[in-house]
Amino acid sequence: MFTNGVTILEGASFERGCPVGTPAASGDDDDLRTAAAEVFTRWSKAISRAARREGRSPRSADDLGTVLVSLYEGALLVARTEKSTRPMRSAAAAAGRLVAG
């Protein structure tokens, strides 16, 4: 997830971000915002299901899903702003620690 973000940033000279979050955050289109929210929810739920299969409690798994999606989106925004992959690499390391428990 984070490695893919670094690849996207570097390949686009930090001009492109998340194809979901970037357009949704940059306009007043409620339909686009709703669609993006649904995508973020699907991502979060997929992470949550995987975490539950690994033995996390439902609450912990749901929190992990929300936090990882938020961490990714935030790191992508900061990386684009700074024109640096450092935020994505730092977020990837932190995500690994969160997943490990």
PDB file of C-alpha atoms in Angstrom:
ATOM      1  CA  MET A   1       0.000   0.000   0.000  1.00  0.00           C
ATOM      2  CA  PHE A   2       2.620   2.554   1.057  1.00  0.00           C
ATOM      3  CA  THR A   3       5.203   1.280  -1.427  1.00  0.00           C
ATOM      4  CA  ASN A   4       2.675   1.795  -4.209  1.00  0.00           C
ATOM      5  CA  GLY A   5       2.117   5.355  -2.980  1.00  0.00           C
ATOM      6  CA  VAL A   6       5.848   6.081  -3.155  1.00  0.00           C
ATOM      7  CA  THR A   7       5.964   4.702  -6.699  1.00  0.00           C
ATOM      8  CA  ILE A   8       3.016   6.882  -7.752  1.00  0.00           C
ATOM      9  CA  LEU A   9       4.553   9.998  -6.208  1.00  0.00           C
ATOM     10  CA  GLU A  10       7.976   9.482  -7.731  1.00  0.00           C
ATOM     11  CA  GLY A  11       6.571   8.555 -11.133  1.00  0.00           C
ATOM     12  CA  ALA A  12       4.440  11.690 -11.273  1.00  0.00           C
ATOM     13  CA  SER A  13       7.026  14.100  -9.825  1.00  0.00           C
ATOM     14  CA  PHE A  14       4.764  14.523  -6.769  1.00  0.00           C
ATOM     15  CA  GLU A  15       1.957  15.993  -8.893  1.00  0.00           C
ATOM     16  CA  ARG A  16      -0.498  13.096  -8.483  1.00  0.00           C
ATOM     17  CA  GLY A  17      -1.871  11.767  -5.259  1.00  0.00           C
ATOM     18  CA  CYS A  18      -4.522   9.270  -4.353  1.00  0.00           C
ATOM     19  CA  PRO A  19      -6.998   8.853  -7.223  1.00  0.00           C
ATOM     20  CA  VAL A  20      -9.767   8.708  -4.626  1.00  0.00           C
ATOM     21  CA  GLY A  21      -8.867  11.210  -1.922  1.00  0.00           C
ATOM     22  CA  THR A  22      -7.305  13.956  -4.005  1.00  0.00           C
ATOM     23  CA  PRO A  23     -10.314  14.712  -6.242  1.00  0.00           C
ATOM     24  CA  ALA A  24     -12.795  14.300  -3.385  1.00  0.00           C
ATOM     25  CA  ALA A  25     -10.939  16.748  -1.145  1.00  0.00           C
ATOM     26  CA  SER A  26     -10.426  19.395  -3.797  1.00  0.00           C
ATOM     27  CA  GLY A  27     -13.980  20.231  -4.764  1.00  0.00           C
ATOM     28  CA  ASP A  28     -17.559  20.753  -3.758  1.00  0.00           C
ATOM     29  CA  ASP A  29     -18.977  17.738  -5.587  1.00  0.00           C
ATOM     30  CA  ASP A  30     -21.070  15.866  -3.024  1.00  0.00           C
ATOM     31  CA  ASP A  31     -21.469  12.837  -5.296  1.00  0.00           C
ATOM     32  CA  LEU A  32     -17.701  12.553  -5.654  1.00  0.00           C
ATOM     33  CA  ARG A  33     -17.206  12.973  -1.913  1.00  0.00           C
ATOM     34  CA  THR A  34     -19.814  10.282  -1.215  1.00  0.00           C
ATOM     35  CA  ALA A  35     -18.181   7.895  -3.680  1.00  0.00           C
ATOM     36  CA  ALA A  36     -14.767   8.517  -2.111  1.00  0.00           C
ATOM     37  CA  ALA A  37     -16.161   7.900   1.371  1.00  0.00           C
ATOM     38  CA  GLU A  38     -17.539   4.567   0.166  1.00  0.00           C
ATOM     39  CA  VAL A  39     -14.130   3.589  -1.224  1.00  0.00           C
ATOM     40  CA  PHE A  40     -12.390   4.542   2.024  1.00  0.00           C
ATOM     41  CA  THR A  41     -14.956   2.487   3.945  1.00  0.00           C
ATOM     42  CA  ARG A  42     -14.339  -0.537   1.698  1.00  0.00           C
ATOM     43  CA  TRP A  43     -10.572  -0.232   2.205  1.00  0.00           C
ATOM     44  CA  SER A  44     -10.994   0.118   5.954  1.00  0.00           C
ATOM     45  CA  LYS A  45     -13.340  -2.872   6.150  1.00  0.00           C
ATOM     46  CA  ALA A  46     -10.962  -5.023   4.089  1.00  0.00           C
ATOM     47  CA  ILE A  47      -8.150  -4.244   6.525  1.00  0.00           C
ATOM     48  CA  SER A  48     -10.480  -4.866   9.460  1.00  0.00           C
ATOM     49  CA  ARG A  49     -11.516  -8.285   8.128  1.00  0.00           C
ATOM     50  CA  ALA A  50      -7.881  -9.276   7.669  1.00  0.00           C
ATOM     51  CA  ALA A  51      -7.049  -8.111  11.192  1.00  0.00           C
ATOM     52  CA  ARG A  52      -9.940 -10.125  12.629  1.00  0.00           C
ATOM     53  CA  ARG A  53      -8.706 -13.215  10.811  1.00  0.00           C
ATOM     54  CA  GLU A  54      -5.362 -12.624  12.515  1.00  0.00           C
ATOM     55  CA  GLY A  55      -7.060 -12.646  15.918  1.00  0.00           C
ATOM     56  CA  ARG A  56      -7.737  -8.988  16.691  1.00  0.00           C
ATOM     57  CA  SER A  57     -10.919  -8.062  18.506  1.00  0.00           C
ATOM     58  CA  PRO A  58     -13.632  -6.465  16.366  1.00  0.00           C
ATOM     59  CA  ARG A  59     -13.040  -3.013  17.872  1.00  0.00           C
ATOM     60  CA  SER A  60      -9.266  -3.227  17.510  1.00  0.00           C
ATOM     61  CA  ALA A  61      -9.607  -4.484  13.936  1.00  0.00           C
ATOM     62  CA  ASP A  62     -12.041  -1.710  12.999  1.00  0.00           C
ATOM     63  CA  ASP A  63      -9.771   0.914  14.563  1.00  0.00           C
ATOM     64  CA  LEU A  64      -6.772  -0.481  12.705  1.00  0.00           C
ATOM     65  CA  GLY A  65      -8.616  -0.274   9.382  1.00  0.00           C
ATOM     66  CA  THR A  66      -9.601   3.335   9.954  1.00  0.00           C
ATOM     67  CA  VAL A  67      -6.159   4.349  11.206  1.00  0.00           C
ATOM     68  CA  LEU A  68      -4.257   2.714   8.338  1.00  0.00           C
ATOM     69  CA  VAL A  69      -6.428   4.314   5.652  1.00  0.00           C
ATOM     70  CA  SER A  70      -6.129   7.681   7.406  1.00  0.00           C
ATOM     71  CA  LEU A  71      -2.374   7.265   7.849  1.00  0.00           C
ATOM     72  CA  TYR A  72      -1.959   6.471   4.157  1.00  0.00           C
ATOM     73  CA  GLU A  73      -4.052   9.399   2.948  1.00  0.00           C
ATOM     74  CA  GLY A  74      -2.381  11.845   5.335  1.00  0.00           C
ATOM     75  CA  ALA A  75       1.116  10.672   4.468  1.00  0.00           C
ATOM     76  CA  LEU A  76       0.335  10.965   0.773  1.00  0.00           C
ATOM     77  CA  LEU A  77      -0.855  14.551   1.212  1.00  0.00           C
ATOM     78  CA  VAL A  78       2.197  15.568   3.255  1.00  0.00           C
ATOM     79  CA  ALA A  79       4.554  13.822   0.821  1.00  0.00           C
ATOM     80  CA  ARG A  80       3.038  15.702  -2.124  1.00  0.00           C
ATOM     81  CA  THR A  81       3.243  18.986  -0.242  1.00  0.00           C
ATOM     82  CA  GLU A  82       6.880  18.447   0.769  1.00  0.00           C
ATOM     83  CA  LYS A  83       7.782  16.784  -2.551  1.00  0.00           C
ATOM     84  CA  SER A  84       9.446  14.063  -0.522  1.00  0.00           C
ATOM     85  CA  THR A  85       8.867  10.348  -0.024  1.00  0.00           C
ATOM     86  CA  ARG A  86       9.937  10.650   3.621  1.00  0.00           C
ATOM     87  CA  PRO A  87       6.358  10.951   4.962  1.00  0.00           C
ATOM     88  CA  MET A  88       5.288   7.824   3.074  1.00  0.00           C
ATOM     89  CA  ARG A  89       8.316   5.860   4.220  1.00  0.00           C
ATOM     90  CA  SER A  90       7.814   6.966   7.832  1.00  0.00           C
ATOM     91  CA  ALA A  91       4.116   6.110   7.633  1.00  0.00           C
ATOM     92  CA  ALA A  92       4.947   2.682   6.206  1.00  0.00           C
ATOM     93  CA  ALA A  93       7.250   1.977   9.142  1.00  0.00           C
ATOM     94  CA  ALA A  94       4.612   3.150  11.629  1.00  0.00           C
ATOM     95  CA  ALA A  95       1.941   1.074   9.875  1.00  0.00           C
ATOM     96  CA  GLY A  96       4.132  -1.991  10.202  1.00  0.00           C
ATOM     97  CA  ARG A  97       4.415  -1.413  13.939  1.00  0.00           C
ATOM     98  CA  LEU A  98       0.655  -0.919  14.252  1.00  0.00           C
ATOM     99  CA  VAL A  99      -0.077  -4.125  12.373  1.00  0.00           C
ATOM    100  CA  ALA A 100       2.444  -6.050  14.463  1.00  0.00           C
ATOM    101  CA  GLY A 101       0.562  -4.962  17.557  1.00  0.00           C
TER     102      GLY A 101
END
